GROMACS .gro file of C-alpha atoms in nm:
model
  259
    1MET     CA    1   0.490  -2.908  -0.942
    2GLU     CA    2   0.453  -2.684  -0.666
    3CYS     CA    3   0.365  -2.288  -0.605
    4CYS     CA    4   0.415  -2.115  -0.236
    5ALA     CA    5   0.313  -1.804  -0.132
    6PHE     CA    6   0.453  -1.590   0.143
    7CYS     CA    7   0.350  -1.260   0.342
    8THR     CA    8   0.690  -1.139   0.522
    9ALA     CA    9   0.596  -0.770   0.616
   10SER     CA   10   0.345  -0.497   0.600
   11SER     CA   11   0.468  -0.391   0.258
   12TYR     CA   12   0.784  -0.342   0.030
   13GLN     CA   13   0.941  -0.050  -0.129
   14ILE     CA   14   0.881  -0.166  -0.469
   15LYS     CA   15   1.078   0.086  -0.667
   16PRO     CA   16   1.374   0.053  -0.503
   17LEU     CA   17   1.328  -0.333  -0.509
   18PHE     CA   18   1.259  -0.348  -0.855
   19GLU     CA   19   1.570  -0.149  -0.935
   20SER     CA   20   1.762  -0.366  -0.709
   21LEU     CA   21   1.628  -0.706  -0.901
   22LYS     CA   22   1.662  -0.554  -1.237
   23ALA     CA   23   2.030  -0.541  -1.178
   24GLN     CA   24   2.079  -0.892  -1.139
   25TYR     CA   25   1.789  -1.113  -1.263
   26THR     CA   26   1.541  -1.062  -1.576
   27SER     CA   27   1.279  -0.878  -1.413
   28SER     CA   28   0.973  -0.655  -1.519
   29LEU     CA   29   0.740  -0.445  -1.320
   30MET     CA   30   0.364  -0.540  -1.411
   31ARG     CA   31   0.160  -0.240  -1.302
   32ASP     CA   32   0.267  -0.233  -0.929
   33VAL     CA   33   0.373  -0.596  -0.908
   34ILE     CA   34   0.764  -0.751  -0.972
   35HIS     CA   35   0.806  -1.029  -1.198
   36VAL     CA   36   1.127  -1.210  -1.180
   37GLU     CA   37   1.245  -1.508  -1.403
   38PHE     CA   38   1.492  -1.692  -1.200
   39SER     CA   39   1.517  -1.989  -1.451
   40LYS     CA   40   1.297  -2.176  -1.687
   41GLY     CA   41   1.006  -2.250  -1.513
   42VAL     CA   42   1.098  -2.029  -1.214
   43ASP     CA   43   0.869  -1.739  -1.156
   44VAL     CA   44   0.867  -1.520  -0.859
   45PHE     CA   45   0.599  -1.214  -0.813
   46TYR     CA   46   0.670  -0.951  -0.559
   47PHE     CA   47   0.369  -0.772  -0.419
   48PRO     CA   48   0.362  -0.431  -0.274
   49PHE     CA   49   0.168  -0.524   0.048
   50GLY     CA   50   0.417  -0.780   0.156
   51ALA     CA   51   0.369  -1.094  -0.034
   52VAL     CA   52   0.557  -1.289  -0.260
   53VAL     CA   53   0.435  -1.586  -0.469
   54CYS     CA   54   0.696  -1.854  -0.636
   55TRP     CA   55   0.624  -2.054  -0.896
   56GLY     CA   56   0.787  -2.410  -1.001
   57VAL     CA   57   1.025  -2.453  -0.664
   58PRO     CA   58   0.916  -2.630  -0.328
   59LEU     CA   59   0.854  -2.452  -0.020
   60GLU     CA   60   1.201  -2.440   0.134
   61LYS     CA   61   1.341  -2.349  -0.209
   62GLY     CA   62   1.080  -2.042  -0.222
   63LYS     CA   63   1.216  -1.935   0.093
   64GLN     CA   64   1.579  -1.855  -0.032
   65TYR     CA   65   1.396  -1.589  -0.267
   66LEU     CA   66   1.263  -1.386   0.030
   67ASN     CA   67   1.634  -1.305   0.132
   68LEU     CA   68   1.622  -1.065  -0.179
   69VAL     CA   69   1.335  -0.836  -0.016
   70GLU     CA   70   1.483  -0.815   0.347
   71ASN     CA   71   1.650  -0.480   0.286
   72PHE     CA   72   1.322  -0.342   0.149
   73ALA     CA   73   1.064  -0.466   0.386
   74ILE     CA   74   0.867  -0.215   0.598
   75LYS     CA   75   0.764  -0.355   0.937
   76PRO     CA   76   0.867  -0.743   0.896
   77LEU     CA   77   0.659  -0.983   1.039
   78ASN     CA   78   0.784  -1.154   1.363
   79GLU     CA   79   0.633  -1.491   1.172
   80ILE     CA   80   0.601  -1.536   0.827
   81GLU     CA   81   0.275  -1.665   0.679
   82GLU     CA   82   0.321  -1.910   0.420
   83GLU     CA   83   0.064  -2.148   0.187
   84HIS     CA   84   0.140  -2.406  -0.060
   85PHE     CA   85  -0.003  -2.523  -0.341
   86THR     CA   86   0.052  -2.801  -0.624
   87PHE     CA   87  -0.027  -2.731  -1.004
   88THR     CA   88   0.005  -2.887  -1.336
   89TYR     CA   89  -0.048  -2.778  -1.701
   90GLY     CA   90  -0.328  -2.897  -1.908
   91ASN     CA   91  -0.587  -2.825  -2.169
   92LYS     CA   92  -0.800  -2.539  -1.956
   93TYR     CA   93  -0.768  -2.364  -1.631
   94GLN     CA   94  -0.916  -2.584  -1.281
   95PHE     CA   95  -0.871  -2.523  -0.952
   96ILE     CA   96  -1.013  -2.771  -0.709
   97GLU     CA   97  -0.892  -2.854  -0.335
   98ASP     CA   98  -0.561  -2.693  -0.386
   99ASN     CA   99  -0.486  -2.841  -0.685
  100LEU     CA  100  -0.437  -2.594  -0.984
  101VAL     CA  101  -0.408  -2.669  -1.358
  102LEU     CA  102  -0.311  -2.393  -1.584
  103PRO     CA  103  -0.359  -2.387  -1.951
  104ASN     CA  104  -0.047  -2.227  -2.061
  105ASP     CA  105   0.296  -2.153  -1.866
  106LEU     CA  106   0.266  -1.750  -1.942
  107ALA     CA  107   0.375  -1.505  -1.704
  108MET     CA  108   0.043  -1.316  -1.724
  109THR     CA  109  -0.153  -1.650  -1.632
  110LYS     CA  110   0.069  -1.688  -1.329
  111LEU     CA  111   0.063  -1.334  -1.233
  112THR     CA  112  -0.322  -1.352  -1.247
  113VAL     CA  113  -0.331  -1.650  -1.009
  114SER     CA  114  -0.093  -1.524  -0.801
  115HIS     CA  115  -0.310  -1.214  -0.715
  116GLY     CA  116  -0.520  -1.455  -0.545
  117PHE     CA  117  -0.270  -1.639  -0.377
  118ALA     CA  118  -0.105  -1.327  -0.226
  119GLN     CA  119  -0.425  -1.221  -0.114
  120SER     CA  120  -0.481  -1.518   0.064
  121VAL     CA  121  -0.183  -1.534   0.222
  122LYS     CA  122  -0.194  -1.125   0.326
  123LEU     CA  123  -0.521  -1.209   0.475
  124GLY     CA  124  -0.361  -1.493   0.681
  125ALA     CA  125  -0.138  -1.237   0.814
  126PHE     CA  126  -0.416  -1.009   0.914
  127GLU     CA  127  -0.594  -1.314   1.073
  128HIS     CA  128  -0.309  -1.431   1.285
  129THR     CA  129  -0.278  -1.058   1.410
  130ILE     CA  130  -0.654  -1.053   1.483
  131SER     CA  131  -0.642  -1.391   1.678
  132SER     CA  132  -0.309  -1.245   1.878
  133SER     CA  133  -0.495  -0.909   1.972
  134PHE     CA  134  -0.827  -1.158   2.099
  135GLU     CA  135  -0.548  -1.388   2.289
  136LYS     CA  136  -0.416  -1.079   2.468
  137THR     CA  137  -0.709  -0.933   2.576
  138ARG     CA  138  -0.952  -1.224   2.620
  139GLN     CA  139  -0.953  -1.165   2.993
  140ILE     CA  140  -1.073  -0.831   2.962
  141PRO     CA  141  -1.449  -0.906   2.916
  142ILE     CA  142  -1.439  -1.189   3.120
  143ASN     CA  143  -1.340  -1.023   3.409
  144LEU     CA  144  -1.597  -0.736   3.357
  145ALA     CA  145  -1.844  -0.968   3.337
  146SER     CA  146  -1.775  -1.162   3.640
  147LYS     CA  147  -1.644  -0.871   3.866
  148GLY     CA  148  -1.809  -0.595   3.704
  149LYS     CA  149  -1.454  -0.389   3.678
  150ILE     CA  150  -1.095  -0.391   3.477
  151PRO     CA  151  -0.829  -0.504   3.714
  152LEU     CA  152  -0.595  -0.279   3.543
  153SER     CA  153  -0.429   0.020   3.635
  154ARG     CA  154  -0.430   0.349   3.413
  155LYS     CA  155  -0.083   0.260   3.251
  156GLU     CA  156  -0.187  -0.064   3.172
  157ILE     CA  157  -0.502   0.012   3.002
  158ARG     CA  158  -0.316   0.263   2.817
  159LYS     CA  159  -0.088  -0.019   2.714
  160LYS     CA  160  -0.352  -0.228   2.616
  161MET     CA  161  -0.505   0.027   2.385
  162GLY     CA  162  -0.198   0.128   2.226
  163ALA     CA  163  -0.137  -0.210   2.132
  164LEU     CA  164  -0.479  -0.244   2.014
  165PHE     CA  165  -0.477   0.082   1.797
  166LEU     CA  166  -0.137  -0.052   1.633
  167ASP     CA  167  -0.292  -0.380   1.551
  168ARG     CA  168  -0.644  -0.239   1.414
  169SER     CA  169  -0.453   0.032   1.207
  170SER     CA  170  -0.178  -0.220   1.056
  171ILE     CA  171  -0.513  -0.387   0.907
  172ASN     CA  172  -0.706  -0.109   0.815
  173LEU     CA  173  -0.435   0.090   0.633
  174HIS     CA  174  -0.418  -0.257   0.409
  175VAL     CA  175  -0.745  -0.420   0.423
  176ASP     CA  176  -0.807  -0.258   0.063
  177VAL     CA  177  -0.545  -0.516  -0.098
  178LEU     CA  178  -0.811  -0.771  -0.065
  179ASP     CA  179  -1.067  -0.570  -0.346
  180THR     CA  180  -1.026  -0.693  -0.675
  181PRO     CA  181  -0.715  -0.557  -0.819
  182GLU     CA  182  -0.665  -0.269  -1.067
  183PHE     CA  183  -0.466  -0.486  -1.290
  184PHE     CA  184  -0.780  -0.665  -1.402
  185TRP     CA  185  -0.927  -0.322  -1.531
  186GLU     CA  186  -0.670  -0.338  -1.773
  187HIS     CA  187  -0.673  -0.723  -1.850
  188PRO     CA  188  -1.075  -0.789  -1.788
  189GLU     CA  189  -1.018  -1.122  -2.002
  190LEU     CA  190  -0.810  -1.259  -1.731
  191GLU     CA  191  -1.070  -1.157  -1.425
  192PRO     CA  192  -1.261  -1.487  -1.446
  193MET     CA  193  -0.956  -1.666  -1.367
  194TYR     CA  194  -0.868  -1.463  -1.077
  195LEU     CA  195  -1.233  -1.447  -0.911
  196ASP     CA  196  -1.230  -1.840  -0.967
  197VAL     CA  197  -0.903  -1.850  -0.732
  198ALA     CA  198  -1.035  -1.603  -0.487
  199ASN     CA  199  -1.356  -1.782  -0.431
  200GLU     CA  200  -1.161  -2.117  -0.398
  201LEU     CA  201  -0.965  -1.974  -0.145
  202ASP     CA  202  -1.276  -1.820   0.007
  203ILE     CA  203  -1.124  -1.484   0.041
  204GLN     CA  204  -1.461  -1.258   0.038
  205ASN     CA  205  -1.612  -1.452   0.329
  206ARG     CA  206  -1.279  -1.439   0.526
  207GLY     CA  207  -1.248  -1.089   0.448
  208GLN     CA  208  -1.613  -1.015   0.605
  209VAL     CA  209  -1.535  -1.234   0.876
  210LEU     CA  210  -1.213  -1.036   0.931
  211ASN     CA  211  -1.409  -0.670   0.945
  212GLN     CA  212  -1.650  -0.821   1.205
  213ARG     CA  213  -1.374  -0.926   1.402
  214LEU     CA  214  -1.238  -0.569   1.357
  215ASP     CA  215  -1.596  -0.467   1.460
  216VAL     CA  216  -1.530  -0.648   1.805
  217LEU     CA  217  -1.168  -0.520   1.856
  218ARG     CA  218  -1.306  -0.165   1.792
  219GLU     CA  219  -1.601  -0.212   2.063
  220LEU     CA  220  -1.327  -0.362   2.290
  221PHE     CA  221  -1.108  -0.021   2.223
  222GLU     CA  222  -1.403   0.168   2.322
  223MET     CA  223  -1.486  -0.013   2.625
  224LEU     CA  224  -1.114   0.004   2.753
  225GLY     CA  225  -1.152   0.382   2.699
  226ASN     CA  226  -1.453   0.425   2.903
  227GLU     CA  227  -1.291   0.243   3.158
  228LEU     CA  228  -0.995   0.496   3.150
  229ASN     CA  229  -1.244   0.759   3.180
  230HIS     CA  230  -1.491   0.620   3.460
  231GLN     CA  231  -1.140   0.542   3.650
  232HIS     CA  232  -1.029   0.942   3.576
  233SER     CA  233  -1.386   1.025   3.713
  234SER     CA  234  -1.381   0.818   4.024
  235ARG     CA  235  -1.035   0.987   4.100
  236LEU     CA  236  -1.150   1.305   4.083
  237GLU     CA  237  -1.483   1.245   4.291
  238TRP     CA  238  -1.260   1.075   4.543
  239ILE     CA  239  -1.019   1.417   4.557
  240ILE     CA  240  -1.284   1.645   4.598
  241ILE     CA  241  -1.424   1.421   4.866
  242TRP     CA  242  -1.125   1.452   4.994
  243LEU     CA  243  -1.103   1.807   4.974
  244ILE     CA  244  -1.434   1.873   5.092
  245LEU     CA  245  -1.348   1.664   5.423
  246ILE     CA  246  -1.036   1.873   5.489
  247GLU     CA  247  -1.225   2.192   5.457
  248VAL     CA  248  -1.476   2.044   5.703
  249ILE     CA  249  -1.182   1.957   5.947
  250ILE     CA  250  -1.030   2.280   5.891
  251THR     CA  251  -1.350   2.482   5.981
  252LEU     CA  252  -1.424   2.237   6.269
  253LEU     CA  253  -1.054   2.314   6.399
  254THR     CA  254  -1.110   2.683   6.349
  255ARG     CA  255  -1.442   2.679   6.522
  256LEU     CA  256  -1.292   2.469   6.821
  257ASN     CA  257  -0.985   2.768   6.871
  258LEU     CA  258  -1.227   3.049   6.877
  259LEU     CA  259  -1.411   2.851   7.176
   0.00000   0.00000   0.00000
């Protein structure tokens, strides 16, 4: 059997989405996650941070359930992030190399694992945002190292700073979704299963790398700010020089006229 996870937006409007789904399908709200049982064995979980996890359907079929959240998505992504897993049922839980064994088909068990899957696919979206930011600005430190300056106008630097700020803020606002969900405060007996999924998907290490890359972006943001200030200072210096020069010329002309 198959399980697929998607990240389609920055976040979802969970309450309106729940009301919409409840009117059409068998739905329940488990803390802040919506569970919909579309048919026997087909369970879909909608997470507030823009992720969807589908159980019992292949990847292409799972994409059909994304249509239900389109009207409730905040800041939809340009490209949908997706991950795919296989699972079976067995005597005990096990998760090795994307092959998952569930001890039962209970919604709570699937929700536990879904938390890890949703975090992983959200993290993947963050990683792509960061990679895109680095790609858009990679020439800046290269030019600074080779030429000693950034060959951009003040307007272009401001645009780069604005783009970096948006990328950083979009991640910083939601980076807490990588923490252990509060759901497990109420269900501590399920937390070991979630932690194993998170460990298998390397969520903690990937989160640390993400934070390190965010720090690099922050330093780049500061560097652009310094360059902007330097350009402004240089411009003021030249204005002052020209004003002094004009004053000297006027003084000389005045004295020549007096002679």
